[in-house]
Tab-separated table of C-alpha atoms in Angstrom:
chain	number	residue	atom	x	y	z
A	1	MET	CA	-1.557	34.258	331.862
A	2	LYS	CA	-0.925	30.955	333.644
A	3	LYS	CA	-3.241	29.210	331.176
A	4	ILE	CA	-1.288	30.629	328.230
A	5	ILE	CA	2.059	29.528	329.699
A	6	PHE	CA	0.659	26.064	330.438
A	7	SER	CA	-0.645	25.743	326.884
A	8	ILE	CA	2.729	26.735	325.426
A	9	LEU	CA	4.560	24.212	327.631
A	10	PHE	CA	2.102	21.490	326.641
A	11	LEU	CA	2.619	22.149	322.928
A	12	VAL	CA	6.412	22.162	323.316
A	13	SER	CA	6.372	18.892	325.272
A	14	PHE	CA	4.079	17.267	322.669
A	15	PHE	CA	6.398	18.320	319.827
A	16	VAL	CA	9.441	16.878	321.635
A	17	ILE	CA	7.709	13.591	322.409
A	18	SER	CA	6.392	13.141	318.871
A	19	THR	CA	9.722	13.948	317.162
A	20	GLU	CA	11.557	11.442	319.363
A	21	HIS	CA	9.832	8.635	317.426
A	22	LYS	CA	10.900	9.848	313.975
A	23	VAL	CA	13.860	8.218	312.208
A	24	LEU	CA	15.591	10.487	309.729
A	25	ALA	CA	16.812	8.989	306.458
A	26	ASN	CA	20.413	9.914	307.137
A	27	GLU	CA	20.255	8.079	310.464
A	28	LEU	CA	19.313	4.720	308.955
A	29	PRO	CA	22.002	2.009	309.081
A	30	VAL	CA	24.051	1.825	305.891
A	31	ASP	CA	23.003	-1.818	305.449
A	32	SER	CA	19.399	-0.683	305.068
A	33	PHE	CA	20.302	1.264	301.955
A	34	ILE	CA	22.533	-1.463	300.513
A	35	ASN	CA	19.972	-4.231	300.877
A	36	GLU	CA	17.025	-2.122	299.760
A	37	ASN	CA	18.606	-0.501	296.729
A	38	THR	CA	20.706	-3.333	295.347
A	39	GLU	CA	18.412	-6.225	296.263
A	40	ILE	CA	21.340	-8.396	297.308
A	41	ILE	CA	20.239	-11.926	298.191
A	42	TYR	CA	22.701	-14.334	299.783
A	43	ALA	CA	22.965	-17.984	298.802
A	44	ASP	CA	23.780	-19.133	302.307
A	45	GLN	CA	20.429	-17.753	303.461
A	46	ILE	CA	18.638	-20.217	301.197
A	47	GLU	CA	17.910	-23.688	302.508
A	48	ILE	CA	16.072	-26.243	300.413
A	49	PRO	CA	13.404	-28.257	302.252
A	50	ASN	CA	14.678	-31.382	303.989
A	51	ASN	CA	12.962	-33.590	301.442
A	52	GLY	CA	14.298	-31.483	298.555
A	53	ILE	CA	12.010	-31.389	295.546
A	54	SER	CA	13.064	-34.706	294.073
A	55	PRO	CA	9.660	-36.348	294.688
A	56	ASN	CA	8.310	-34.044	291.970
A	57	ALA	CA	10.684	-35.535	289.403
A	58	VAL	CA	9.013	-37.534	286.672
A	59	GLU	CA	10.145	-40.921	285.425
A	60	ASN	CA	12.975	-40.216	283.038
A	61	GLU	CA	12.085	-40.869	279.436
A	62	ASN	CA	13.758	-37.684	278.278
A	63	TYR	CA	16.502	-37.783	275.677
A	64	TYR	CA	18.653	-34.886	274.606
A	65	PRO	CA	17.417	-33.587	271.240
A	66	GLY	CA	18.520	-35.713	268.300
A	67	THR	CA	20.453	-38.167	270.485
A	68	LYS	CA	20.055	-41.455	272.317
A	69	THR	CA	21.544	-39.926	275.459
A	70	LEU	CA	19.154	-39.915	278.400
A	71	MET	CA	18.960	-36.740	280.430
A	72	LYS	CA	20.206	-37.234	283.976
A	73	ILE	CA	19.441	-35.084	286.991
A	74	GLY	CA	22.472	-32.923	287.730
A	75	ASP	CA	23.865	-32.920	284.184
A	76	VAL	CA	25.556	-29.624	283.366
A	77	LEU	CA	25.088	-28.250	279.854
A	78	TYR	CA	27.893	-26.162	278.409
A	79	SER	CA	27.908	-24.158	275.210
A	80	SER	CA	30.695	-22.027	273.802
A	81	LYS	CA	29.234	-18.705	272.730
A	82	SER	CA	30.497	-15.370	271.513
A	83	LEU	CA	29.766	-12.064	273.240
A	84	VAL	CA	27.043	-11.167	270.738
A	85	THR	CA	24.748	-14.119	271.422
A	86	SER	CA	22.311	-14.694	274.267
A	87	THR	CA	24.718	-14.208	277.134
A	88	LYS	CA	27.227	-11.483	277.933
A	89	ILE	CA	30.221	-13.745	278.518
A	90	VAL	CA	31.923	-16.379	276.396
A	91	GLY	CA	30.231	-19.658	277.213
A	92	HIS	CA	27.040	-20.563	279.014
A	93	VAL	CA	26.118	-23.270	281.519
A	94	GLY	CA	22.887	-24.650	282.944
A	95	ILE	CA	21.933	-27.660	285.056
A	96	VAL	CA	19.271	-30.344	284.623
A	97	GLY	CA	16.905	-30.152	287.578
A	98	PRO	CA	14.903	-32.884	289.355
A	99	ASP	CA	11.989	-32.205	286.982
A	100	TYR	CA	14.250	-32.421	283.888
A	101	ARG	CA	13.964	-28.693	283.306
A	102	ILE	CA	17.125	-26.695	282.687
A	103	TYR	CA	17.940	-24.180	285.428
A	104	HIS	CA	20.249	-21.333	284.508
A	105	VAL	CA	20.859	-17.583	284.733
A	106	ASN	CA	21.034	-15.223	281.755
A	107	PRO	CA	20.403	-11.513	281.057
A	108	VAL	CA	17.231	-12.022	278.999
A	109	ASP	CA	13.830	-10.917	280.404
A	110	GLU	CA	13.130	-9.202	283.709
A	111	VAL	CA	14.264	-12.025	286.003
A	112	ALA	CA	17.714	-13.556	285.517
A	113	GLY	CA	16.922	-17.031	286.894
A	114	LYS	CA	15.346	-19.360	284.326
A	115	ARG	CA	13.522	-22.707	284.301
A	116	ASP	CA	13.343	-24.009	280.722
A	117	THR	CA	12.459	-27.161	278.886
A	118	VAL	CA	15.441	-28.486	276.981
A	119	GLU	CA	13.749	-27.286	273.786
A	120	THR	CA	13.359	-23.733	275.113
A	121	TYR	CA	16.893	-23.779	276.454
A	122	SER	CA	18.173	-24.839	273.030
A	123	SER	CA	16.173	-22.114	271.305
A	124	ARG	CA	17.981	-19.461	273.342
A	125	HIS	CA	21.150	-20.388	271.442
A	126	GLY	CA	22.130	-19.667	267.878
A	127	ALA	CA	21.364	-22.130	265.076
A	128	ASN	CA	23.651	-25.170	264.748
A	129	GLU	CA	25.360	-24.455	268.037
A	130	THR	CA	26.781	-27.408	269.958
A	131	ILE	CA	25.740	-27.955	273.569
A	132	TYR	CA	27.987	-30.322	275.513
A	133	ILE	CA	26.734	-32.591	278.287
A	134	TYR	CA	28.860	-32.895	281.420
A	135	ARG	CA	27.818	-35.494	283.987
A	136	PRO	CA	29.008	-35.237	287.598
A	137	ARG	CA	30.394	-38.371	289.222
A	138	SER	CA	28.742	-37.325	292.484
A	139	GLY	CA	26.666	-34.523	293.934
A	140	GLY	CA	24.409	-34.085	290.911
A	141	GLN	CA	21.126	-34.724	292.706
A	142	GLY	CA	21.879	-32.271	295.498
A	143	ALA	CA	23.060	-29.573	293.097
A	144	ALA	CA	19.951	-30.057	290.946
A	145	ASP	CA	17.646	-29.791	293.958
A	146	TRP	CA	19.408	-26.638	295.148
A	147	ALA	CA	19.291	-24.995	291.710
A	148	ALA	CA	15.598	-25.752	291.255
A	149	TYR	CA	14.778	-24.260	294.631
A	150	ALA	CA	17.080	-21.228	294.425
A	151	TYR	CA	16.847	-20.077	290.789
A	152	SER	CA	13.941	-17.696	291.364
A	153	TYR	CA	16.052	-15.752	293.876
A	154	ALA	CA	18.529	-14.862	291.112
A	155	LYS	CA	16.629	-11.758	290.077
A	156	VAL	CA	19.408	-9.577	288.637
A	157	TYR	CA	22.096	-10.488	286.080
A	158	ASP	CA	25.446	-8.769	286.576
A	159	ILE	CA	29.019	-9.774	285.737
A	160	ILE	CA	30.489	-6.273	285.888
A	161	ASN	CA	30.083	-5.386	289.560
A	162	LEU	CA	31.399	-8.560	291.138
A	163	GLN	CA	29.864	-9.583	294.456
A	164	PRO	CA	31.090	-12.370	296.759
A	165	LEU	CA	30.215	-15.856	295.536
A	166	ASN	CA	27.544	-16.232	298.211
A	167	THR	CA	25.284	-13.657	296.535
A	168	LEU	CA	22.354	-15.147	294.651
A	169	SER	CA	21.309	-11.798	293.280
A	170	PRO	CA	23.056	-10.297	291.372
A	171	ASN	CA	24.240	-13.461	289.625
A	172	TYR	CA	25.437	-14.945	286.331
A	173	CYS	CA	25.383	-18.396	284.732
A	174	SER	CA	28.605	-20.041	285.884
A	175	LYS	CA	28.456	-18.521	289.354
A	176	PHE	CA	24.983	-20.030	289.808
A	177	ILE	CA	26.212	-23.516	288.844
A	178	TRP	CA	29.193	-23.155	291.181
A	179	GLN	CA	26.765	-22.231	293.974
A	180	ALA	CA	24.528	-25.218	293.232
A	181	PHE	CA	27.356	-27.649	293.936
A	182	PHE	CA	29.021	-25.642	296.699
A	183	TYR	CA	25.856	-25.114	298.736
A	184	SER	CA	24.712	-28.718	298.310
A	185	ASN	CA	27.894	-29.899	300.033
A	186	SER	CA	30.016	-30.794	297.010
A	187	GLY	CA	32.488	-28.057	297.885
A	188	ASP	CA	34.413	-25.879	295.463
A	189	ILE	CA	34.315	-27.849	292.205
A	190	THR	CA	36.905	-25.546	290.601
A	191	ASN	CA	39.627	-26.607	293.077
A	192	LEU	CA	40.628	-22.944	293.330
A	193	SER	CA	40.018	-22.821	297.105
A	194	LEU	CA	36.974	-20.608	296.602
A	195	THR	CA	34.404	-20.032	299.330
A	196	GLY	CA	31.197	-18.066	299.574
A	197	SER	CA	33.124	-15.031	300.796
A	198	SER	CA	35.484	-15.076	297.789
A	199	THR	CA	35.056	-12.226	295.330
A	200	ALA	CA	36.087	-14.056	292.176
A	201	PHE	CA	34.883	-14.551	288.621
A	202	VAL	CA	33.941	-18.176	287.914
A	203	THR	CA	33.848	-18.778	284.163
A	204	PRO	CA	31.885	-21.414	282.234
A	205	GLY	CA	35.283	-22.901	281.405
A	206	HIS	CA	36.004	-23.372	285.115
A	207	ILE	CA	32.786	-25.360	285.380
A	208	LYS	CA	33.226	-27.648	282.370
A	209	ASN	CA	36.876	-28.333	283.231
A	210	ALA	CA	36.097	-29.317	286.821
A	211	SER	CA	37.431	-32.782	287.613
A	212	ILE	CA	34.043	-33.848	288.956
A	213	PHE	CA	32.576	-33.924	285.416
A	214	THR	CA	32.792	-36.342	282.508
A	215	ASN	CA	31.681	-35.363	279.024
A	216	VAL	CA	29.022	-37.862	277.922
A	217	GLY	CA	28.017	-36.351	274.595
A	218	SER	CA	26.563	-33.322	272.894
A	219	PHE	CA	23.661	-32.149	270.762
A	220	ASN	CA	23.152	-29.375	268.249
A	221	THR	CA	20.590	-26.601	268.269
A	222	LYS	CA	18.243	-26.020	265.346
């Protein structure tokens, strides 16, 4: 009888010990569900290497298509587009990176962040569309380095469910360009007193109208 009682007590104690190490789903911190399910990535968690990626830049012999305007690192490209073309908002912006690729965010394909040649970038637009070139007076190199390093973190495109401006994913085109300048120490280029914690919609128009930029030309798509 003693052996039976001892065996029962042993089994009970084993069950208690083993269940103490289990974590039930409804006991997980809320943040675990938010981060796992929505894949939110924060821009202020991204730091480009100290040497940036500028050493990878090639000697610039790149002209914008059909023009005599040299591409410059940090140039911002703006196009005015309707809702039915390749982006879901009116207007689109991208930035020329240190390798003279165009870094931008759009809803096409599985990953929102893009690295395109200027030819591929142009082909994403409609025929005979005008793309305007806006050159920053300062901060272009830093913004270009940041965009080239961070674009792959912009995995999801979303302009409906607005997140604070420090979220890299979800993201959209003009928010990404705002981040590139803000997080490379150029501050809020919109002069709207925005910070990373602001939940605001930055439009392509806010970017192109920023006082930091000068329009240096344009080119047309084929």
